[in-house]
Every structure is written in structure tokens, then in C-alpha cells.
Amino acid sequence: MNRVYIKTYGCQMNERDSEEVAALLRARGYAFVDHEDDADIVLLNTCSVRDQAEQKAIGKAGRLARRKRKEPNFILGVMGCMAQNRGGAILDSLPDLDLLIGTQKFHRVPEHLDAMIETMRGQGPRPSTVIDLEEEAGSQNTIKGHDVEGGPKVSAFVSIMQGCNMKCAYCIVPKTRGAERGRPIDAIIEEVEQLAANGTREVTLLGQIVNQYGIREFPFVDGKSPFVQLLERVHAVDGIERIRFTSPHPVGFKQDLIDCYGRLPKLCEYVHFPMQSGSDRILKAMRRPYSIAKFKSIIAALRAVRPDVYLSTDVIVGFPGETEEDFEATRQVFCELGFDMAFIFKYSPRLGTTAEELGDPVPKAVKEARNQILLNHLSERSLARNQQLVGSVQEVLVEEPARRGENLYTGRTRGFRRVVFPGSARLVGQLVPVLIHEATASTLSGELVLGGLEESEGGGVSDAAQAAQSAPASATH
Ligand code: SAH
Ligand code: SF4
Ligand code: F3S
């Protein structure tokens, strides 16, 4: 009675937290199954960032709660941001829930489950709901284990901090994740070294405001922020060939970080850089402390160092008070900056945020139309940029078999474009050269360049990364 299924909603941080819970549970003898129907324990790791995310999890929890009524020993838990955001009120509509676990308590899940199962075995009364939502000092240091069952993970997330001290008017994250707390650099490096020893080749450093890492806890050294110091240390870890991070904030995206794109070859030329709006008026109303001119100047500085950098962003359409004029400003900047990837969100009011009192005055149809306009620009731009790659050789980190197609494998370029190509299992975890034949807005397809493969096997992947770095113009344009 200890087969577990974890369903994860929300951002990469949640994925990472679910993985931590899985690693801890597996170490205690719990087994994992691929489908909730086969599980004795289902844990939903939830997100509160938009209403839709919460509704999805609530719907799922409701259906699972009905199963509980037929199978009294079935265990159902809700973890993460929605648990933190809504607290015990969730039990009003879901009284059968067994566990309600906050964002600082993931590491306590195994002990809660052990105790619950013990009580059930003893045929005692059904234990009452475990509610564990308190803040816990040092909880940022508990997200550090990786689930290595099923082989090495080629690409891994590493949570370097928790929380956010910004007060963006629309955002629930500071409430769900608490204040900014960074982990010590040495602990992060130990985790990255362990990952590398287990076959990981790429790490993505995670934080809600990742470039602010350690800003209050650790000093600047030689004009370098704690985040840049961390990047340098991760860069020095043997076996790690690619470094990414998400999400940085314009505040704190200074020259020391920009310079890293010129001098740290493992740092991939792909930056997810949330803009939120192209209108200064709306940025101010959102309490985003930068002007659009400042945002553009950071991108210009990045492009001065890496002209081929790939850019991704987040934009919210329909924030209260967003006029046609404001949206037009967003549309223009969005086109001008030429994002290769973007997440466009329709504004969703969140209780307890400062924007709550502004209501939700922009009609749904207007939000929908604005959303569609930006998506159309995005797909045109992504397709054009991908088409430029046809005929070029791209360095691909091979991740896994493709979902469809026999003997097809998939991986990503340094610019985070997905590539599908015929390959074999022994390539997984290697950096290989792939000649690109075809492009859609989202995917590239191609074939391995013979000969280049031996080079990357024998010569060390680091050299291959360096080679791709030194010839980006010919490789990508
Ligand atoms: N820490 C990250 C973002 C975390 S939330 C950052 O600051 O960049 C991910 C994205 O969700 C945000 O960038 C924003 O675009 C979007 N988002 C947050 N709250 C939202 C809301 N109330 N309605 C719509 N989108 C929202
Ligand atoms: Fe939310 Fe703003 Fe913090 Fe990002 S920086 S998590 S959008 S409050
Ligand atoms: Fe959602 Fe929490 Fe991430 S609210 S976006 S899961 S930090």
C-alpha cells in the first residue's frame, strides 16, 4: 500500500520540489507508478499563479476525493503553492483530504505519510488531516536530493533559493513562497558535483528572482554579485557542459552578469527574461521597478556580448487599466525585441495581491484578442529564426527517445531549440553535432553529422562546447 503518484502543476520550481519528494519517498521504500489509477497515494503539487491553475488542481482533487470514499485506505495529499495560499480553507470543499503540505514542508512528506500508514495498519480510526503549512527556517536548504531511479538525468534543475521579496502588484508568489532565502554556494556546488558524477550534463539554476541570489546573505567580490560568483563555481564543475537559469529580473541584471555570456562558454546563449508589459504606465501600475527603455538597454548589452543570444519572455495582457495604446506599446516592443519564445498570460486577479482592489476590468474577449496577436507574432518570429538554422550544424545535448517515431531521439541546442533526429540510446547524455534539415516554429529536425560524433566522444564535450561557442555566427545564421 505504498505506490505513489505525484502530479505537478505550475513552474519548474514545483517540478523540482516534486522530484525532491519523490527522491525522499523512494529512499524510504515507497514505489512510484506511472498512472494515478495504480497508486495508493496521490500527491498533487499545486500552483496558484492564475485562477486556471488552481481550478485544475481543485477539479482533480475533487475527483480523487470521490475515489477515497470507495477506497478508505487511498491517501490523497495537496502540496505546494495552493496549499500555502488557501490553507485550511481547502478543507471546506475537500474535507477528505489526508495531507495539506506547504511550500516550506516538502521534506516532511515522508514522515507524515509513514505515520499515517502506520495508524491505518493498526486499524485505528482514520487519522485526521495533517496540516503542515508553517514557515520553517532553513527550508531552502532541503531541496537538494535528486531521483536517480531510471538512469542518469541528462538535464537537471537545481533550486538555489526560495521566495521573492518583490511586490509585483499581480503576483501571489511572495505569499506562497515567502521571503527570499538563498542556499550557501558550497551546498549548491556539492549538489551540482553529485549530479555531474551521476551523469548530468546540464543544470538549470532555479529561483523566482534568480539573479538576486544571495544578495542579502553573501558579499560582492571584485564587483561580482553572489549569483555571478555562483555561476563561476558551477562553470568549474567537471562534467557539467551547459548552464542555464530561470527567471532573472531586470533589477540586478547588471554588467557583471552580462559579461558572463562572453567569458563562460558553458553558459548557454539563451535567456528567459520576463518583460510583463511594454508600457511604462502599466509597468508602474504592476510595480515592476524598471522602464521599458531600461529593459531594452539590458537586451542591447546582452546582444553586444552575444549577438546570437536567444530570448524568451513572459507578458501579461489585460492587466487592469491596460488601454489599446498600452497594448500597442507592448506589441511594438515585443516585435522589436524579437523574442524566440514567450509565455503570454491573460491577467488573472489574485486575492491578497495589491492589484486585487483594481478588479478585472479588461473584458475577457479583449484579453483573448491581445493574447492571440502576440502569439501570432511569436510564431512568425520563432519560425523565421528556426528556418535560419536549416543547413547549419547545431550542437545538441541528447536527452531521450522522442515521444513519436522509431529510433528518433530528442535534445536541445544551446539556444534551447528542440531537435529531433535518428539516433541510438548510447547517444543519450552526449553533445552531438546535428545537421538541421527542417524547421517548424517549435521543433527542428535533422541528422547526426558523421565524423563529428567521434570528435565529441573522444575530444571531451567541453571542447565541443567551446568550438560551438567560437563559431556561433556560422553555426546559427
Ligand atoms: N519570478 C518570475 C515569475 C514567476 S510567475 C519573474 O518575476 O519573472 C510566472 C509568470 O506568471 C510571471 O512572469 C507573469 O508573467 C505570470 N503571472 C504572474 N501572476 C499572474 C497573474 N495574476 N495573472 C496572469 N499572469 C500572471
Ligand atoms: Fe512574482 Fe514579481 Fe516576484 Fe516574479 S518578481 S515572483 S512576478 S513578485
Ligand atoms: Fe505557481 Fe508557485 Fe510556481 S504559484 S508559478 S507553482 S512558485
Coordinates of C-alpha atoms and ligand atoms in Angstrom, one line a residue:
M1 CA 0.0 0.0 0.0
N2 CA 2.7 2.4 -0.8
R3 CA 2.6 3.0 -4.5
V4 CA 2.8 6.8 -5.2
Y5 CA 1.9 9.1 -8.0
I6 CA 2.8 12.8 -7.9
K7 CA 1.0 15.2 -10.2
T8 CA 2.7 18.5 -10.6
Y9 CA 1.2 21.8 -11.7
G10 CA 3.0 25.2 -12.2
C11 CA 6.6 26.2 -12.7
Q12 CA 10.0 24.4 -12.8
M13 CA 10.4 25.1 -9.1
N14 CA 7.4 22.9 -8.4
E15 CA 8.8 20.2 -10.7
R16 CA 12.0 20.4 -8.7
D17 CA 10.1 20.2 -5.4
S18 CA 8.1 17.1 -6.6
E19 CA 11.4 15.5 -7.5
E20 CA 12.7 16.1 -4.1
V21 CA 9.6 14.5 -2.5
A22 CA 10.0 11.5 -4.9
A23 CA 13.7 11.0 -4.0
L24 CA 12.9 11.1 -0.3
L25 CA 10.0 8.7 -0.6
R26 CA 11.9 6.3 -2.8
A27 CA 14.7 6.3 -0.2
R28 CA 12.1 5.2 2.4
G29 CA 10.9 2.3 0.2
Y30 CA 7.9 3.9 -1.5
A31 CA 7.4 2.8 -5.1
F32 CA 6.3 5.1 -8.0
V33 CA 3.7 4.3 -10.7
D34 CA 3.0 6.0 -14.0
H35 CA -0.7 6.5 -13.5
E36 CA -2.8 7.7 -10.7
D37 CA -5.2 4.8 -11.0
D38 CA -2.5 2.4 -10.0
A39 CA -1.4 4.5 -7.0
D40 CA -2.4 4.1 -3.3
I41 CA -1.1 7.6 -2.6
V42 CA -1.7 10.5 -4.9
L43 CA 0.0 13.9 -4.1
L44 CA -0.9 17.0 -6.1
N45 CA 1.8 19.6 -6.1
T46 CA -0.2 22.7 -6.9
C47 CA 0.2 26.2 -8.3
S48 CA -1.7 29.4 -7.5
V49 CA -0.3 31.8 -10.0
R50 CA -3.5 32.1 -12.1
D51 CA -7.1 31.0 -11.3
Q52 CA -7.0 28.4 -14.0
A53 CA -4.1 26.6 -12.4
E54 CA -5.9 26.4 -9.1
Q55 CA -9.2 25.3 -10.7
K56 CA -7.4 22.4 -12.5
A57 CA -5.9 21.1 -9.2
I58 CA -9.2 21.6 -7.4
G59 CA -11.1 19.6 -10.1
K60 CA -8.5 16.8 -9.9
A61 CA -8.6 16.7 -6.1
G62 CA -12.4 16.6 -6.2
R63 CA -12.4 13.6 -8.5
L64 CA -9.8 11.8 -6.4
A65 CA -11.7 12.6 -3.2
R66 CA -14.7 10.6 -4.6
R67 CA -12.3 7.7 -5.1
K68 CA -11.4 8.0 -1.4
R69 CA -14.9 7.4 -0.4
K70 CA -14.9 4.0 -2.1
E71 CA -11.3 3.1 -1.0
P72 CA -10.8 4.3 2.5
N73 CA -7.1 3.5 2.5
F74 CA -6.4 5.6 -0.5
I75 CA -4.3 8.6 0.6
L76 CA -4.7 12.0 -1.1
G77 CA -2.5 15.0 -0.4
V78 CA -2.3 18.6 -1.7
M79 CA 1.1 20.2 -1.5
G80 CA 2.7 23.4 -2.6
C81 CA 1.6 26.9 -3.6
M82 CA -2.2 26.4 -3.4
A83 CA -2.0 24.6 -0.1
Q84 CA 0.0 27.6 1.2
N85 CA -2.2 30.2 -0.5
R86 CA -5.6 28.8 0.6
G87 CA -4.6 27.0 3.8
G88 CA -7.1 25.1 5.8
A89 CA -10.0 26.7 3.8
I90 CA -9.3 24.0 1.1
L91 CA -10.8 21.5 3.6
D92 CA -14.2 23.3 3.3
S93 CA -14.7 21.8 -0.1
L94 CA -12.3 18.8 0.3
P95 CA -12.9 17.5 3.8
D96 CA -11.5 14.1 2.9
L97 CA -8.0 15.3 2.2
D98 CA -5.3 13.5 4.1
L99 CA -2.4 15.9 3.8
L100 CA -2.1 19.6 3.2
I101 CA 1.6 20.5 2.9
G102 CA 3.0 24.0 2.4
T103 CA 6.0 25.1 0.3
Q104 CA 8.4 25.0 3.2
K105 CA 7.5 21.5 4.2
F106 CA 8.1 19.2 1.3
H107 CA 10.8 17.4 3.2
R108 CA 8.3 16.4 5.9
V109 CA 6.1 14.5 3.5
P110 CA 7.7 11.1 4.2
E111 CA 7.4 11.3 7.9
H112 CA 3.7 12.4 7.6
L113 CA 3.0 9.5 5.2
D114 CA 4.8 6.9 7.4
A115 CA 2.8 8.0 10.4
M116 CA -0.5 7.9 8.5
I117 CA 0.2 4.4 7.1
E118 CA 1.2 3.2 10.5
T119 CA -2.1 4.3 12.0
M120 CA -4.1 2.8 9.2
R121 CA -2.3 -0.5 9.6
G122 CA -3.1 -0.5 13.2
Q123 CA -6.8 -0.4 12.1
G124 CA -7.1 2.7 14.2
P125 CA -9.5 5.5 13.4
R126 CA -8.9 7.3 10.1
P127 CA -6.2 9.9 11.0
S128 CA -7.4 13.5 10.8
T129 CA -5.9 15.7 8.0
V130 CA -2.3 16.6 8.5
I131 CA -1.9 20.3 8.0
D132 CA 1.7 21.5 7.8
L133 CA 1.9 25.0 6.4
E134 CA 4.2 26.8 8.8
E135 CA 7.3 28.7 7.8
E136 CA 10.5 26.8 8.6
A137 CA 13.9 28.4 8.9
G138 CA 16.4 26.9 6.5
S139 CA 13.7 25.2 4.3
Q140 CA 15.5 26.4 1.2
N141 CA 18.3 24.0 2.1
T142 CA 16.1 21.0 2.0
I143 CA 15.5 20.9 -1.8
K144 CA 18.8 19.1 -2.7
G145 CA 18.2 15.5 -3.5
H146 CA 17.6 14.0 -6.9
D147 CA 15.7 11.0 -8.0
V148 CA 18.2 8.9 -10.0
E149 CA 15.9 5.9 -10.4
G150 CA 15.6 5.2 -14.2
G151 CA 19.1 6.2 -15.0
P152 CA 21.1 9.5 -15.1
K153 CA 19.3 12.7 -15.7
V154 CA 20.9 14.5 -18.6
S155 CA 19.5 17.8 -17.6
A156 CA 18.6 18.7 -14.0
F157 CA 17.0 21.6 -12.1
V158 CA 18.9 23.0 -9.1
S159 CA 16.9 25.2 -6.7
I160 CA 19.4 27.8 -5.5
M161 CA 17.0 29.9 -3.4
Q162 CA 13.4 30.2 -2.3
G163 CA 10.9 33.1 -2.2
C164 CA 10.7 36.5 -3.6
N165 CA 10.9 40.0 -1.9
M166 CA 9.4 41.8 -4.9
K167 CA 5.9 43.1 -4.7
C168 CA 4.6 42.9 -8.2
A169 CA 1.0 44.0 -7.9
Y170 CA -0.5 41.0 -9.7
C171 CA 1.7 38.2 -8.1
I172 CA 0.8 35.7 -5.5
V173 CA 4.3 34.1 -5.4
P174 CA 5.7 36.2 -2.5
K175 CA 2.7 34.9 -0.4
T176 CA 3.1 31.2 -1.5
R177 CA 6.9 31.0 -1.4
G178 CA 7.8 33.5 1.4
A179 CA 10.8 35.8 1.6
E180 CA 13.9 35.4 -0.5
R181 CA 16.3 32.9 1.1
G182 CA 19.4 31.7 -0.7
R183 CA 21.3 28.4 -0.1
P184 CA 25.1 28.6 0.6
I185 CA 27.2 28.4 -2.5
D186 CA 29.1 25.4 -1.2
A187 CA 25.9 23.4 -0.7
I188 CA 24.8 24.2 -4.3
I189 CA 28.2 23.2 -5.7
E190 CA 28.1 19.9 -3.8
E191 CA 24.7 19.1 -5.3
V192 CA 26.0 20.0 -8.8
E193 CA 29.1 17.9 -8.4
Q194 CA 26.9 15.0 -7.3
L195 CA 24.7 15.4 -10.3
A196 CA 27.7 15.6 -12.6
A197 CA 29.1 12.4 -11.0
N198 CA 25.7 10.7 -11.8
G199 CA 25.8 11.7 -15.5
T200 CA 24.1 15.1 -15.5
R201 CA 25.5 17.3 -18.3
E202 CA 23.2 20.4 -18.0
V203 CA 22.0 22.3 -15.0
T204 CA 19.3 24.9 -14.8
L205 CA 19.6 27.1 -11.7
L206 CA 16.2 28.0 -10.3
G207 CA 14.8 30.9 -8.3
Q208 CA 11.9 33.2 -8.6
I209 CA 14.3 36.1 -8.9
V210 CA 17.4 34.1 -9.6
N211 CA 19.9 36.8 -10.3
Q212 CA 19.2 38.3 -6.9
Y213 CA 20.5 35.1 -5.4
G214 CA 22.3 35.7 -2.1
I215 CA 22.1 39.5 -2.4
R216 CA 21.4 39.9 1.3
E217 CA 23.4 36.9 2.6
F218 CA 26.6 37.0 0.7
P219 CA 29.0 39.8 -0.2
F220 CA 30.0 41.1 -3.7
V221 CA 33.6 40.0 -4.5
D222 CA 35.6 42.0 -7.1
G223 CA 32.4 43.7 -8.2
K224 CA 30.7 40.4 -8.9
S225 CA 27.3 39.6 -7.4
P226 CA 26.8 36.4 -5.4
F227 CA 24.9 35.0 -8.5
V228 CA 27.9 35.6 -10.8
Q229 CA 30.2 34.1 -8.2
L230 CA 27.9 31.0 -8.2
L231 CA 27.9 30.8 -12.0
E232 CA 31.7 30.8 -12.0
R233 CA 31.8 28.0 -9.4
V234 CA 29.2 25.9 -11.3
H235 CA 31.1 26.5 -14.5
A236 CA 34.2 25.0 -12.9
V237 CA 32.4 21.7 -12.2
D238 CA 33.9 18.9 -14.4
G239 CA 31.3 17.0 -16.4
I240 CA 28.7 19.9 -16.4
E241 CA 28.7 21.2 -20.0
R242 CA 25.8 23.5 -20.1
I243 CA 24.4 26.1 -17.6
R244 CA 21.0 27.8 -17.7
F245 CA 19.0 29.7 -15.2
T246 CA 15.5 31.0 -14.7
S247 CA 14.0 33.5 -14.0
P248 CA 16.1 36.6 -13.8
H249 CA 14.6 40.1 -13.1
P250 CA 15.7 43.3 -14.8
V251 CA 16.6 44.6 -11.4
G252 CA 20.1 43.2 -10.8
F253 CA 20.7 42.2 -14.4
K254 CA 24.0 44.2 -14.3
Q255 CA 27.1 44.2 -16.5
D256 CA 28.9 41.6 -14.3
L257 CA 26.2 39.1 -15.3
I258 CA 26.1 40.2 -18.9
D259 CA 29.8 39.8 -19.2
C260 CA 29.4 36.1 -18.2
Y261 CA 27.9 35.5 -21.6
G262 CA 31.2 36.5 -23.2
R263 CA 33.5 34.6 -20.8
L264 CA 31.8 31.5 -19.5
P265 CA 31.4 29.1 -22.5
K266 CA 29.2 26.7 -20.7
L267 CA 26.6 29.4 -20.1
C268 CA 24.1 28.9 -22.9
E269 CA 23.2 31.8 -25.1
Y270 CA 19.5 31.6 -24.1
V271 CA 17.9 34.0 -21.6
H272 CA 14.4 33.8 -20.3
F273 CA 13.8 37.5 -19.4
P274 CA 10.3 38.4 -18.2
M275 CA 9.1 41.8 -19.6
Q276 CA 5.5 41.7 -18.4
S277 CA 4.5 44.8 -20.4
G278 CA 5.9 47.2 -23.0
S279 CA 4.1 50.2 -21.5
D280 CA 5.8 52.2 -18.8
R281 CA 2.5 53.2 -17.4
I282 CA 1.4 49.6 -16.9
L283 CA 4.9 48.5 -15.6
K284 CA 4.5 51.2 -13.0
A285 CA 1.0 50.0 -12.1
M286 CA 2.3 46.5 -11.9
R287 CA 5.0 47.7 -9.6
R288 CA 7.8 46.5 -11.8
P289 CA 10.6 48.8 -10.9
Y290 CA 12.1 49.4 -14.4
S291 CA 11.2 51.3 -17.6
I292 CA 10.9 49.7 -20.9
A293 CA 13.9 51.7 -22.1
K294 CA 16.0 50.1 -19.3
F295 CA 14.7 46.6 -20.2
K296 CA 15.7 47.2 -23.8
S297 CA 19.1 48.5 -22.8
I298 CA 19.8 45.3 -20.9
I299 CA 18.9 43.3 -24.0
A300 CA 21.1 45.5 -26.2
A301 CA 24.0 45.0 -23.8
L302 CA 23.4 41.2 -23.9
R303 CA 23.4 41.2 -27.7
A304 CA 26.6 43.3 -27.8
V305 CA 28.2 40.4 -25.9
R306 CA 26.4 37.6 -27.7
P307 CA 24.8 38.7 -30.9
D308 CA 23.2 35.3 -31.4
V309 CA 21.5 35.1 -28.0
Y310 CA 18.1 33.5 -27.9
L311 CA 15.5 35.4 -25.9
S312 CA 12.3 34.3 -24.2
T313 CA 9.9 36.3 -22.1
D314 CA 6.7 36.5 -20.0
V315 CA 4.0 39.0 -20.9
I316 CA 0.7 39.6 -19.1
V317 CA -2.1 41.0 -21.3
G318 CA -5.2 42.7 -19.8
F319 CA -3.7 44.0 -16.6
P320 CA -6.3 46.4 -15.1
G321 CA -6.2 49.7 -16.9
E322 CA -4.3 48.4 -19.9
T323 CA -5.6 50.5 -22.8
E324 CA -5.3 49.9 -26.6
E325 CA -2.4 52.3 -26.5
D326 CA -0.7 50.4 -23.7
F327 CA -1.1 47.1 -25.5
E328 CA 0.1 48.6 -28.8
A329 CA 3.3 49.7 -26.9
T330 CA 3.7 46.1 -25.7
R331 CA 3.1 44.7 -29.2
Q332 CA 5.7 47.1 -30.7
V333 CA 8.4 46.3 -28.2
F334 CA 7.6 42.6 -28.4
C335 CA 8.1 42.7 -32.2
E336 CA 11.1 45.0 -32.0
L337 CA 13.0 42.8 -29.5
G338 CA 12.2 39.6 -31.5
F339 CA 11.6 37.1 -28.8
D340 CA 12.3 33.5 -29.8
M341 CA 10.0 32.1 -27.2
A342 CA 7.4 33.7 -24.9
F343 CA 4.7 32.9 -22.4
I344 CA 1.7 35.2 -22.8
F345 CA -0.7 35.2 -19.9
K346 CA -4.1 36.7 -19.6
Y347 CA -4.3 38.6 -16.4
S348 CA -5.9 36.7 -13.5
P349 CA -6.8 38.6 -10.3
R350 CA -5.3 37.0 -7.2
L351 CA -6.8 37.5 -3.7
G352 CA -4.4 39.3 -1.4
T353 CA -2.3 40.9 -4.0
T354 CA -2.1 44.7 -4.3
A355 CA -3.8 44.6 -7.7
E356 CA -6.8 42.8 -6.2
E357 CA -8.6 46.1 -5.5
L358 CA -8.3 47.1 -9.2
G359 CA -10.7 44.3 -10.1
D360 CA -10.6 42.8 -13.5
P361 CA -12.0 45.5 -15.9
V362 CA -10.4 44.4 -19.2
P363 CA -13.0 42.2 -20.9
K364 CA -12.2 38.5 -21.5
A365 CA -12.6 38.9 -25.2
V366 CA -10.1 41.8 -25.3
K367 CA -7.5 39.8 -23.3
E368 CA -8.1 36.8 -25.7
A369 CA -7.5 39.0 -28.8
R370 CA -4.4 40.6 -27.3
N371 CA -3.1 37.2 -26.4
Q372 CA -3.6 36.0 -29.9
I373 CA -1.9 38.9 -31.5
L374 CA 1.3 38.4 -29.5
L375 CA 1.1 34.6 -30.1
N376 CA 0.9 35.2 -33.9
H377 CA 3.9 37.5 -33.8
L378 CA 5.8 34.9 -31.8
S379 CA 5.1 32.0 -34.1
E380 CA 6.2 34.1 -37.1
R381 CA 9.4 35.1 -35.4
S382 CA 10.2 31.6 -34.0
L383 CA 9.6 30.0 -37.4
A384 CA 11.9 32.6 -39.1
R385 CA 14.7 32.1 -36.6
N386 CA 14.4 28.3 -36.8
Q387 CA 14.4 28.4 -40.5
Q388 CA 17.7 30.3 -40.4
L389 CA 19.2 27.2 -38.8
V390 CA 18.3 24.9 -41.7
G391 CA 21.5 23.8 -43.3
S392 CA 23.6 24.6 -40.2
V393 CA 25.2 22.1 -37.8
Q394 CA 23.9 22.6 -34.2
E395 CA 25.4 21.2 -31.0
V396 CA 22.7 19.1 -29.5
L397 CA 22.6 17.6 -25.9
V398 CA 20.8 14.3 -26.4
E399 CA 18.2 13.9 -23.7
E400 CA 15.9 10.9 -24.5
P401 CA 14.0 9.0 -27.2
A402 CA 11.4 11.2 -28.9
R403 CA 7.8 10.5 -28.0
R404 CA 6.9 9.6 -31.5
G405 CA 8.8 7.8 -34.2
E406 CA 11.0 4.7 -34.1
N407 CA 14.7 5.3 -33.3
L408 CA 14.2 9.0 -33.1
Y409 CA 15.9 10.9 -30.3
T410 CA 15.5 14.4 -29.0
G411 CA 17.6 17.0 -27.4
R412 CA 18.2 20.8 -27.4
T413 CA 20.5 23.2 -29.0
R414 CA 22.4 25.7 -26.8
G415 CA 19.6 28.2 -27.8
F416 CA 17.0 25.8 -26.3
R417 CA 15.5 24.8 -29.6
R418 CA 14.2 21.2 -29.6
V419 CA 15.8 19.0 -32.2
V420 CA 14.6 15.5 -33.3
F421 CA 16.9 13.2 -35.2
P422 CA 17.5 9.5 -35.8
G423 CA 19.9 8.2 -33.2
S424 CA 20.5 5.5 -30.6
A425 CA 20.4 5.0 -26.9
R426 CA 24.1 5.3 -26.4
L427 CA 24.0 8.9 -27.5
V428 CA 21.9 10.0 -24.5
G429 CA 23.9 12.4 -22.4
Q430 CA 26.3 13.3 -25.2
L431 CA 26.8 16.6 -27.1
V432 CA 26.5 15.7 -30.8
P433 CA 26.6 17.7 -34.0
V434 CA 23.3 17.6 -35.9
L435 CA 22.8 18.9 -39.4
I436 CA 19.4 20.7 -39.5
H437 CA 17.1 19.8 -42.4
E438 CA 13.7 21.1 -41.4
A439 CA 12.2 23.7 -39.1
T440 CA 8.8 24.4 -37.6
A441 CA 8.2 27.2 -35.1
S442 CA 8.7 24.8 -32.2
T443 CA 11.0 22.0 -33.5
L444 CA 14.0 21.3 -35.6
S445 CA 14.7 18.0 -37.3
G446 CA 18.0 16.8 -38.8
E447 CA 20.6 14.1 -38.8
L448 CA 23.8 13.4 -37.0
V449 CA 26.9 14.6 -38.7
L450 CA 29.1 11.5 -39.1
G451 CA 32.7 12.0 -38.0
G452 CA 31.8 14.9 -35.7
L453 CA 30.5 12.3 -33.4
E454 CA 33.8 10.7 -32.7
E455 CA 35.3 14.1 -32.1
S456 CA 32.8 14.9 -29.4
E457 CA 33.2 11.4 -27.9
G458 CA 37.0 11.4 -27.9
G459 CA 37.8 15.0 -27.5
G460 CA 35.7 15.7 -24.5
V461 CA 32.4 17.5 -24.6
S462 CA 33.8 20.6 -23.1
D463 CA 35.9 21.2 -26.3
A464 CA 32.9 20.7 -28.4
A465 CA 31.0 23.3 -26.4
Q466 CA 33.9 25.6 -26.8
A467 CA 34.0 25.0 -30.6
A468 CA 30.4 25.8 -30.9
Q469 CA 30.9 28.9 -28.8
S470 CA 33.7 30.2 -31.0
A471 CA 31.8 29.8 -34.3
P472 CA 28.3 30.9 -33.4
A473 CA 27.9 33.2 -36.4
S474 CA 28.4 30.4 -38.9
A475 CA 26.6 27.8 -36.8
T476 CA 23.4 29.8 -36.3
H477 CA 22.9 32.2 -39.1
Ligands
SAH1 N1 9.5 35.1 -10.8 C1 9.2 35.2 -12.1 C2 7.8 34.9 -12.5 C3 7.0 33.9 -11.7 S1 5.4 33.7 -12.2 C4 9.5 36.6 -12.6 O1 9.4 37.5 -11.9 O2 9.8 36.7 -13.7 C5 5.5 33.4 -13.9 C6 4.8 34.4 -14.7 O3 3.4 34.3 -14.5 C7 5.1 35.8 -14.5 O4 6.3 36.2 -15.1 C8 3.9 36.5 -15.0 O5 4.0 36.8 -16.4 C9 2.8 35.5 -14.9 N2 1.8 35.9 -13.8 C10 2.0 36.1 -12.5 N3 0.9 36.4 -11.9 C11 -0.1 36.5 -12.8 C12 -1.4 36.9 -12.8 N4 -2.0 37.2 -11.7 N5 -2.1 36.8 -13.9 C13 -1.5 36.4 -15.1 N6 -0.2 36.1 -15.2 C14 0.5 36.1 -14.0
SF4_2 FE1 6.1 37.5 -8.7 FE2 7.4 39.7 -9.3 FE3 8.4 38.0 -7.5 FE4 8.4 37.4 -10.1 S1 9.5 39.1 -9.2 S2 7.8 36.1 -8.4 S3 6.5 38.3 -10.8 S4 6.5 39.1 -7.2
F3S3 FE1 2.9 28.6 -9.4 FE2 4.0 28.5 -7.1 FE3 5.5 28.3 -9.3 S1 2.3 29.8 -7.7 S2 4.3 29.5 -10.8 S3 4.0 26.9 -8.6 S4 6.1 29.3 -7.4

